JSON list of C-alpha atoms in Angstrom, two decimals:
[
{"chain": "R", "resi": 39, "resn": "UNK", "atom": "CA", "xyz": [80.37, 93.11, 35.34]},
{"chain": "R", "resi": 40, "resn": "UNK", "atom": "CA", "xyz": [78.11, 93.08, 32.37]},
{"chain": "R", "resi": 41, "resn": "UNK", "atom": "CA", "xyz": [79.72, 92.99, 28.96]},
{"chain": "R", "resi": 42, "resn": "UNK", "atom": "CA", "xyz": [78.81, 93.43, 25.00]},
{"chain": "R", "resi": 43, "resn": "UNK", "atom": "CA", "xyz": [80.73, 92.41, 21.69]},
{"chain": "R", "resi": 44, "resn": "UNK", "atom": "CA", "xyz": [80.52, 94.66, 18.36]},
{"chain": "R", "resi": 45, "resn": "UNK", "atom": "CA", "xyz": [81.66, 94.37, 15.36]},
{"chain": "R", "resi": 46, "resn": "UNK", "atom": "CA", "xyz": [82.73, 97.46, 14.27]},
{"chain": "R", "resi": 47, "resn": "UNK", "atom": "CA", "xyz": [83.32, 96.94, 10.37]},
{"chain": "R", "resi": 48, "resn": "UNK", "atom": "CA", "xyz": [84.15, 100.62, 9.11]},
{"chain": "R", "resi": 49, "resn": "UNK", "atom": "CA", "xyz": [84.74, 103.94, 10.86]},
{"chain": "R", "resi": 50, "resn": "UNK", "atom": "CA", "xyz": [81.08, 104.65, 10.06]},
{"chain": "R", "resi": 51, "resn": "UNK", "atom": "CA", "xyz": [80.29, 101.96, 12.62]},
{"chain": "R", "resi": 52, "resn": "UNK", "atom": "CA", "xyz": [83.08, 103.18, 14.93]},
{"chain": "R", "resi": 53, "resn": "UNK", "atom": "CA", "xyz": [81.56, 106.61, 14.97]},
{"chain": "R", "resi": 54, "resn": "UNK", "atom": "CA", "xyz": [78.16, 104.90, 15.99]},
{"chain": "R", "resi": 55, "resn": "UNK", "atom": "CA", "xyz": [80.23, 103.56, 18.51]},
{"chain": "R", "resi": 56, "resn": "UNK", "atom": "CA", "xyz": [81.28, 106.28, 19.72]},
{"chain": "R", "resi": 57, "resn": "UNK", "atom": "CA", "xyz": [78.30, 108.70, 19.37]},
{"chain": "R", "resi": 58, "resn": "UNK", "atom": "CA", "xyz": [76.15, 105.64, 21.74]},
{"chain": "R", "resi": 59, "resn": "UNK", "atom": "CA", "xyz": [79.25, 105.66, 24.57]},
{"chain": "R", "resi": 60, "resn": "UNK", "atom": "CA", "xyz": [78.61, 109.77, 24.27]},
{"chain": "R", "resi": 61, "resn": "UNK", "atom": "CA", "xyz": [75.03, 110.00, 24.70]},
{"chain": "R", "resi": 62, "resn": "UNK", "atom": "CA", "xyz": [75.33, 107.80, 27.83]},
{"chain": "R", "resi": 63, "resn": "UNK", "atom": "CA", "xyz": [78.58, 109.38, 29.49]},
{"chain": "R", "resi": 64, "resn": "UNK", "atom": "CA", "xyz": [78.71, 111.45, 32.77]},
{"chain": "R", "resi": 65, "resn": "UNK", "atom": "CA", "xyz": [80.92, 113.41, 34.52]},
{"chain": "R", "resi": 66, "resn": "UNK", "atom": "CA", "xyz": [83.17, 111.14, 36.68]},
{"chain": "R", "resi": 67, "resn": "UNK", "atom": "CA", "xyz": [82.62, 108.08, 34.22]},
{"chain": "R", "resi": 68, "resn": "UNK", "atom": "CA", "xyz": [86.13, 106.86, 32.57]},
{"chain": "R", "resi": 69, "resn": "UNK", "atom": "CA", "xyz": [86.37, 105.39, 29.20]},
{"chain": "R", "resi": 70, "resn": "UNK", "atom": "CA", "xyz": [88.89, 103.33, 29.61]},
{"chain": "R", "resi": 71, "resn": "UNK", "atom": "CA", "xyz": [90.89, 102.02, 26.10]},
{"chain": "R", "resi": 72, "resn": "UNK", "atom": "CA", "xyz": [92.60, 99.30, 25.54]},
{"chain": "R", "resi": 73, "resn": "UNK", "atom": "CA", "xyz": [94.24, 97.50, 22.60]},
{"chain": "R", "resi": 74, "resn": "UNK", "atom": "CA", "xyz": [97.31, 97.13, 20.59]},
{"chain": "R", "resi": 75, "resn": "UNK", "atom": "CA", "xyz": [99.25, 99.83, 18.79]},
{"chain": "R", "resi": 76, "resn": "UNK", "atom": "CA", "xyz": [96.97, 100.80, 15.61]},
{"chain": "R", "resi": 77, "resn": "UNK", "atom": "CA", "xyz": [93.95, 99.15, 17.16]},
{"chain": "R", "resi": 78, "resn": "UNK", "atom": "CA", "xyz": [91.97, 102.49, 17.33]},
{"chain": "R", "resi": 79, "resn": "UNK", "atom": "CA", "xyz": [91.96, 103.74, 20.51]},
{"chain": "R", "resi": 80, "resn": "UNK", "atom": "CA", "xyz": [92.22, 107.39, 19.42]},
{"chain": "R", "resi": 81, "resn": "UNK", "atom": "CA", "xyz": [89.79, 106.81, 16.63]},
{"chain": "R", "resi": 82, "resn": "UNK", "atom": "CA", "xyz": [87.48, 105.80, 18.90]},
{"chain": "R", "resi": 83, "resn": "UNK", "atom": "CA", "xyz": [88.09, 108.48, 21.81]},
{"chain": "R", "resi": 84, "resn": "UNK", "atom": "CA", "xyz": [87.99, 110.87, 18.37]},
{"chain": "R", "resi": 85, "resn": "UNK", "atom": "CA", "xyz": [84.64, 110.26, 18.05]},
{"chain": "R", "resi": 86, "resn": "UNK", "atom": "CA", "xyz": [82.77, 110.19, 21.53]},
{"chain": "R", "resi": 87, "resn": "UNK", "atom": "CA", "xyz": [84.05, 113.61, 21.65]},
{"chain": "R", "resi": 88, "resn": "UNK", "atom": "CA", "xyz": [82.74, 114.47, 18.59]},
{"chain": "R", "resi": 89, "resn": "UNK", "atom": "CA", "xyz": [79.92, 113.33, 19.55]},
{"chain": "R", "resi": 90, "resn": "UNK", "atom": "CA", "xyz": [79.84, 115.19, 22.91]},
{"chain": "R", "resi": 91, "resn": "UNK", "atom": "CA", "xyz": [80.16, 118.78, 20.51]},
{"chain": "R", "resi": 92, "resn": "UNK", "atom": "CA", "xyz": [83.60, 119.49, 19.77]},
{"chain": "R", "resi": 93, "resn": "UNK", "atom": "CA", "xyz": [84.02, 120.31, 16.72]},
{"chain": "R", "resi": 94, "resn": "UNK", "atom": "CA", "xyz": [87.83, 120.99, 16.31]},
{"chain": "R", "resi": 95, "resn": "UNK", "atom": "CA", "xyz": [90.92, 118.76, 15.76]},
{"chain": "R", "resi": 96, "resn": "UNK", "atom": "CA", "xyz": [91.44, 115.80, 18.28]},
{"chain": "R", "resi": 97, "resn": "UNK", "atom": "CA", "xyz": [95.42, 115.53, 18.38]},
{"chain": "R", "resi": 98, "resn": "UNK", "atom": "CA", "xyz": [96.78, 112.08, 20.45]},
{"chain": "R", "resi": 99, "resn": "UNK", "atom": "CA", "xyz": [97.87, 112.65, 23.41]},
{"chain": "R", "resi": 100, "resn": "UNK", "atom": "CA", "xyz": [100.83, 110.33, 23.39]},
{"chain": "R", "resi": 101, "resn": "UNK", "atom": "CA", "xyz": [103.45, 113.04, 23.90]},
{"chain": "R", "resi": 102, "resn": "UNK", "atom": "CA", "xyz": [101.33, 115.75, 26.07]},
{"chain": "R", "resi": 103, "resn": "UNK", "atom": "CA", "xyz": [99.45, 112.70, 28.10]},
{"chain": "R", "resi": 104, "resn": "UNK", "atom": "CA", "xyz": [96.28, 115.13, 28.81]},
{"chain": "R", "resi": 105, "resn": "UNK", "atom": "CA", "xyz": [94.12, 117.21, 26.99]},
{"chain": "R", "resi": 106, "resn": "UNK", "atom": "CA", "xyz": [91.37, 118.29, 28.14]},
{"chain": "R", "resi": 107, "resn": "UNK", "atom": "CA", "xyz": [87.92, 119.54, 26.16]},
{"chain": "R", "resi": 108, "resn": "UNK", "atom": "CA", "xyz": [85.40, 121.74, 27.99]},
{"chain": "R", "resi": 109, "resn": "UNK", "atom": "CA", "xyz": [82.59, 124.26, 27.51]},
{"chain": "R", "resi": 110, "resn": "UNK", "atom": "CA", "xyz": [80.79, 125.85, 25.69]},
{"chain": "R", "resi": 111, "resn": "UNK", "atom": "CA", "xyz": [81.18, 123.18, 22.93]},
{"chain": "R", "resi": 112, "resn": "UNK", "atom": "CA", "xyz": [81.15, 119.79, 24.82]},
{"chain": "R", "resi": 113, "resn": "UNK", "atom": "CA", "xyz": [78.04, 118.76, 26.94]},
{"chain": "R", "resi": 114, "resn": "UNK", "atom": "CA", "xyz": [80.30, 117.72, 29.42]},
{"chain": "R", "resi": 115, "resn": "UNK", "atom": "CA", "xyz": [84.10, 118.46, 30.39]},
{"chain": "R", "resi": 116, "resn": "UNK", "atom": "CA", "xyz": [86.48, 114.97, 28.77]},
{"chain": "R", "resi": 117, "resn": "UNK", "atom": "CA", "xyz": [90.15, 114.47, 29.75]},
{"chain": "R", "resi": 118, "resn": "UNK", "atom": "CA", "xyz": [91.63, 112.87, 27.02]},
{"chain": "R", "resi": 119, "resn": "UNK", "atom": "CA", "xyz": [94.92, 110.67, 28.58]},
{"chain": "R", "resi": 120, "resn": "UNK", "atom": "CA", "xyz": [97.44, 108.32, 27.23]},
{"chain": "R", "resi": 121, "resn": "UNK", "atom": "CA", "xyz": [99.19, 106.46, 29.27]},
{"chain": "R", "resi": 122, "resn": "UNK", "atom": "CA", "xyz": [101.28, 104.77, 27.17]},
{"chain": "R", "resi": 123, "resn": "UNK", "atom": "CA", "xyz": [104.88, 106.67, 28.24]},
{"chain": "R", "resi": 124, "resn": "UNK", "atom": "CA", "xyz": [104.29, 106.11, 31.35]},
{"chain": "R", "resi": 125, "resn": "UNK", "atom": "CA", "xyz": [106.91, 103.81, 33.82]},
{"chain": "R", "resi": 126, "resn": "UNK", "atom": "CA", "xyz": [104.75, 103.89, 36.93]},
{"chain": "R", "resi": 127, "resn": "UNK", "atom": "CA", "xyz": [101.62, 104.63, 37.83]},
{"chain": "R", "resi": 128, "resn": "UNK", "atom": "CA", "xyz": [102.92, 106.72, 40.58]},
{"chain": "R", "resi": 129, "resn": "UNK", "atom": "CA", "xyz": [103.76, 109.85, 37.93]},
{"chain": "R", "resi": 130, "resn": "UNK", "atom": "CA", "xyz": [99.84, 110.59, 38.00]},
{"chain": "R", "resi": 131, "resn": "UNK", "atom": "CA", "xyz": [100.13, 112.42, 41.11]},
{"chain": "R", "resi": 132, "resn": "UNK", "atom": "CA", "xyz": [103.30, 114.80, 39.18]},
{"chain": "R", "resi": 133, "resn": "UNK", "atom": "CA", "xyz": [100.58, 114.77, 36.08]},
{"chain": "R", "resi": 134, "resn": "UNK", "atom": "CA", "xyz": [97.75, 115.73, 38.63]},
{"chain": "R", "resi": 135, "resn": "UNK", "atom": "CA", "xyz": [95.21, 113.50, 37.06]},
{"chain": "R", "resi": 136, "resn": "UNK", "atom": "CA", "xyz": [93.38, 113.74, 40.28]},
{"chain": "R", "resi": 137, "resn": "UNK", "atom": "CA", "xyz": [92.24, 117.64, 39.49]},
{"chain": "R", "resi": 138, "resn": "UNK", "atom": "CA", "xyz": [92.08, 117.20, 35.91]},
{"chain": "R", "resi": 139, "resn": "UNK", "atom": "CA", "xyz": [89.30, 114.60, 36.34]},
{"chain": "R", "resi": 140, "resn": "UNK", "atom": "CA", "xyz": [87.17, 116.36, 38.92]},
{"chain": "R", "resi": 141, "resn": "UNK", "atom": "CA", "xyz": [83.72, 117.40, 37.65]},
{"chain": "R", "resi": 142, "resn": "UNK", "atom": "CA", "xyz": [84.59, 115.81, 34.25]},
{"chain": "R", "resi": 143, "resn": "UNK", "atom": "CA", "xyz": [85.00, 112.42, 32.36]},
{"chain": "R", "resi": 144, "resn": "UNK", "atom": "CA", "xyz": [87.70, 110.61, 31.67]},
{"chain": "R", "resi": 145, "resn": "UNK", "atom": "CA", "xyz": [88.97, 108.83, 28.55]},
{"chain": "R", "resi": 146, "resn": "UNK", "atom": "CA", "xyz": [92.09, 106.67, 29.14]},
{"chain": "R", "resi": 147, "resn": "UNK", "atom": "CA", "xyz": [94.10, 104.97, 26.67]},
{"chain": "R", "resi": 148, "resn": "UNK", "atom": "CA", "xyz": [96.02, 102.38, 27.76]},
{"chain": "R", "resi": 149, "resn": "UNK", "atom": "CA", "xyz": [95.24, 102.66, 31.47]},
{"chain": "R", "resi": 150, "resn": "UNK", "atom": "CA", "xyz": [97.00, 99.81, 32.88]},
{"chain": "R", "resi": 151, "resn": "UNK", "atom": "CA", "xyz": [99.87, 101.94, 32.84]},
{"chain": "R", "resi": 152, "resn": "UNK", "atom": "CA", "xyz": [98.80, 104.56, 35.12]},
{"chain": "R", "resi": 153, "resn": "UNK", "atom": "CA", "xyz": [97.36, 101.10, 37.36]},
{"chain": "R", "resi": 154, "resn": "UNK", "atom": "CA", "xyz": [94.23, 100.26, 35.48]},
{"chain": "R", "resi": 155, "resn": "UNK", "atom": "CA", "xyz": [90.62, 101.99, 36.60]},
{"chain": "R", "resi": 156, "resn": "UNK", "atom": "CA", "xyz": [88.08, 98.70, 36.43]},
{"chain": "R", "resi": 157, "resn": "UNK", "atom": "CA", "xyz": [88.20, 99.12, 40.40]},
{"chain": "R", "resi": 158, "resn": "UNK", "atom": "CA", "xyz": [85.89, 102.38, 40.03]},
{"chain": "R", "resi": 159, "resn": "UNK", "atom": "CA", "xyz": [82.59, 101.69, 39.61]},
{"chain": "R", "resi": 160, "resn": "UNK", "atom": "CA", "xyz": [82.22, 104.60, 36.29]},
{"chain": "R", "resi": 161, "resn": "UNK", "atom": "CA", "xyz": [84.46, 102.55, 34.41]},
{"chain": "R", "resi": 162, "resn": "UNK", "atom": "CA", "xyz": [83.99, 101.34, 31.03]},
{"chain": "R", "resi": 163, "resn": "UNK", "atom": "CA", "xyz": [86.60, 99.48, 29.95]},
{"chain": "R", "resi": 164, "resn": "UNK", "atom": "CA", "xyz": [86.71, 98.89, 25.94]},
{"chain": "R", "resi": 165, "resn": "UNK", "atom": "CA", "xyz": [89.20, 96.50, 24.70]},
{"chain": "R", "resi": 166, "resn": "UNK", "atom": "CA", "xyz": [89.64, 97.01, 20.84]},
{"chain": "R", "resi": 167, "resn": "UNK", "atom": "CA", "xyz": [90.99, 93.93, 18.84]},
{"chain": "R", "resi": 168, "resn": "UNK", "atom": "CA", "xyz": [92.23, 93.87, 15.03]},
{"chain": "R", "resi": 169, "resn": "UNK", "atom": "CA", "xyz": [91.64, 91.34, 12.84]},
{"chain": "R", "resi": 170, "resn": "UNK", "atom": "CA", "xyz": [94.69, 89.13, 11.59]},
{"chain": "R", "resi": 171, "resn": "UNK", "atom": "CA", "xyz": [94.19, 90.65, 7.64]},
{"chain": "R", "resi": 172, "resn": "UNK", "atom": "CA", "xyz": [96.07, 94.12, 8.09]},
{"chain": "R", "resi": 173, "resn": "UNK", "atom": "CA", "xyz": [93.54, 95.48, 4.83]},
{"chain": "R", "resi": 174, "resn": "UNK", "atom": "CA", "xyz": [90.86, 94.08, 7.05]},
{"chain": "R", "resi": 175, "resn": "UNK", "atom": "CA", "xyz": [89.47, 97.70, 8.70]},
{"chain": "R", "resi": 176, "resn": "UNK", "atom": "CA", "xyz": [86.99, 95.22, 10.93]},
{"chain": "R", "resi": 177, "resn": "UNK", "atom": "CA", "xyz": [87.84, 95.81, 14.56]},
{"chain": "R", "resi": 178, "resn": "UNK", "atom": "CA", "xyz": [85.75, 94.13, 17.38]},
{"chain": "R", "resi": 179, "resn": "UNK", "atom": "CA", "xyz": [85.36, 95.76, 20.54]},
{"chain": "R", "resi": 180, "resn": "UNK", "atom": "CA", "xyz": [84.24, 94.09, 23.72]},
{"chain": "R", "resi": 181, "resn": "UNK", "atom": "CA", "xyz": [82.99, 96.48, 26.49]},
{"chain": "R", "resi": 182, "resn": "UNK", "atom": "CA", "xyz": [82.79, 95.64, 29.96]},
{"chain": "R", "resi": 183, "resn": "UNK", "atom": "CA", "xyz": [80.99, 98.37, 32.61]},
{"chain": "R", "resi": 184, "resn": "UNK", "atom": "CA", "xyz": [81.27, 98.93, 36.04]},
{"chain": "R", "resi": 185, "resn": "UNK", "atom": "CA", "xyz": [78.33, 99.05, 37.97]},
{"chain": "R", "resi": 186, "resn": "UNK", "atom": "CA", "xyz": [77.18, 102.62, 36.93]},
{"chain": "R", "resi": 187, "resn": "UNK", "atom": "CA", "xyz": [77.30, 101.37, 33.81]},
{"chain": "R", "resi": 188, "resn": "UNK", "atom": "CA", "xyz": [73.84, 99.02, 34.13]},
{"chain": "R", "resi": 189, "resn": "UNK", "atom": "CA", "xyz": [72.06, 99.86, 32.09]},
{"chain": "R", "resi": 190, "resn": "UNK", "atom": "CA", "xyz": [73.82, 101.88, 29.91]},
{"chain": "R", "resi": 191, "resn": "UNK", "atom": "CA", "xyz": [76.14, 99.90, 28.34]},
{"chain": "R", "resi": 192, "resn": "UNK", "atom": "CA", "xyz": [76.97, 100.96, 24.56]}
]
């Protein structure tokens, strides 16, 4: 599994971040998010899907668990999951992940709650880490990708 650091210094850069994990996504791919609380996770799931063309408001799914974003706006179909309330990754099958995800992309935050996806082979995994100055805005994110990834790691 290949991996890359970033220093991501400013939401300017996170939205750069983003907008290069966009332009490389496919249907079937998950983003998967990981990180403490306030580490920007949603930020950063914010902006790939402003960068994939929606143009509305991008509410956290910690209480719903999914949304989902499809045509005509987005170039692709996104599922947009938190996992954090979950006990057990067996309540997917009661959420129906499974059809939510089919013929569209996945972004998970914190997805070793609902088991962890690194074992699929779409699966970039982005672990988000915060500096130890709460003023400091700097985040560094270190993405690992799945073999699908090759080549198109952000």
């Amino acid at each position: 599994m290949s991996e890359k650091r970033r220093t991501l210094p400013d939401l300017a850069a996170m939205a750069g971040f983003g907008s290069r994990i966009a332009a490389n996504l496919r249907a079937g791919d998950v983003v998967a998010l990981s990180g403490g609380l306030g580490a920007g996770k949603t930020t950063l799931a914010r902006e790939i899907l402003f960068a994939l063309g929606h143009k509305g408001d991008v509410p956290s799914p910690t209480f719903t668990i999914i949304e989902t974003y499809d045509a005509p706006d987005m170039r692709i179909p996104v599922v947009h999951a938190d996992f954090y309330r979950l006990d057990d990754p067996s309540e997917l099958a009661e959420i129906g992940l499974d059809d939510y995800r089919e013929g569209a992309a996945l972004i998970a935050e914190w997805p070793d709650q609902a088991g962890g996806f690194a074992h699929e082979a779409g699966c970039l995994e982005i672990e988000i880490k915060r500096g130890e100055d709460p003023e400091d805005q700097t985040r560094i994110a270190i993405a690992r990708g799945g073999a699908d990834w090759v080549g198109r790691l952000p």
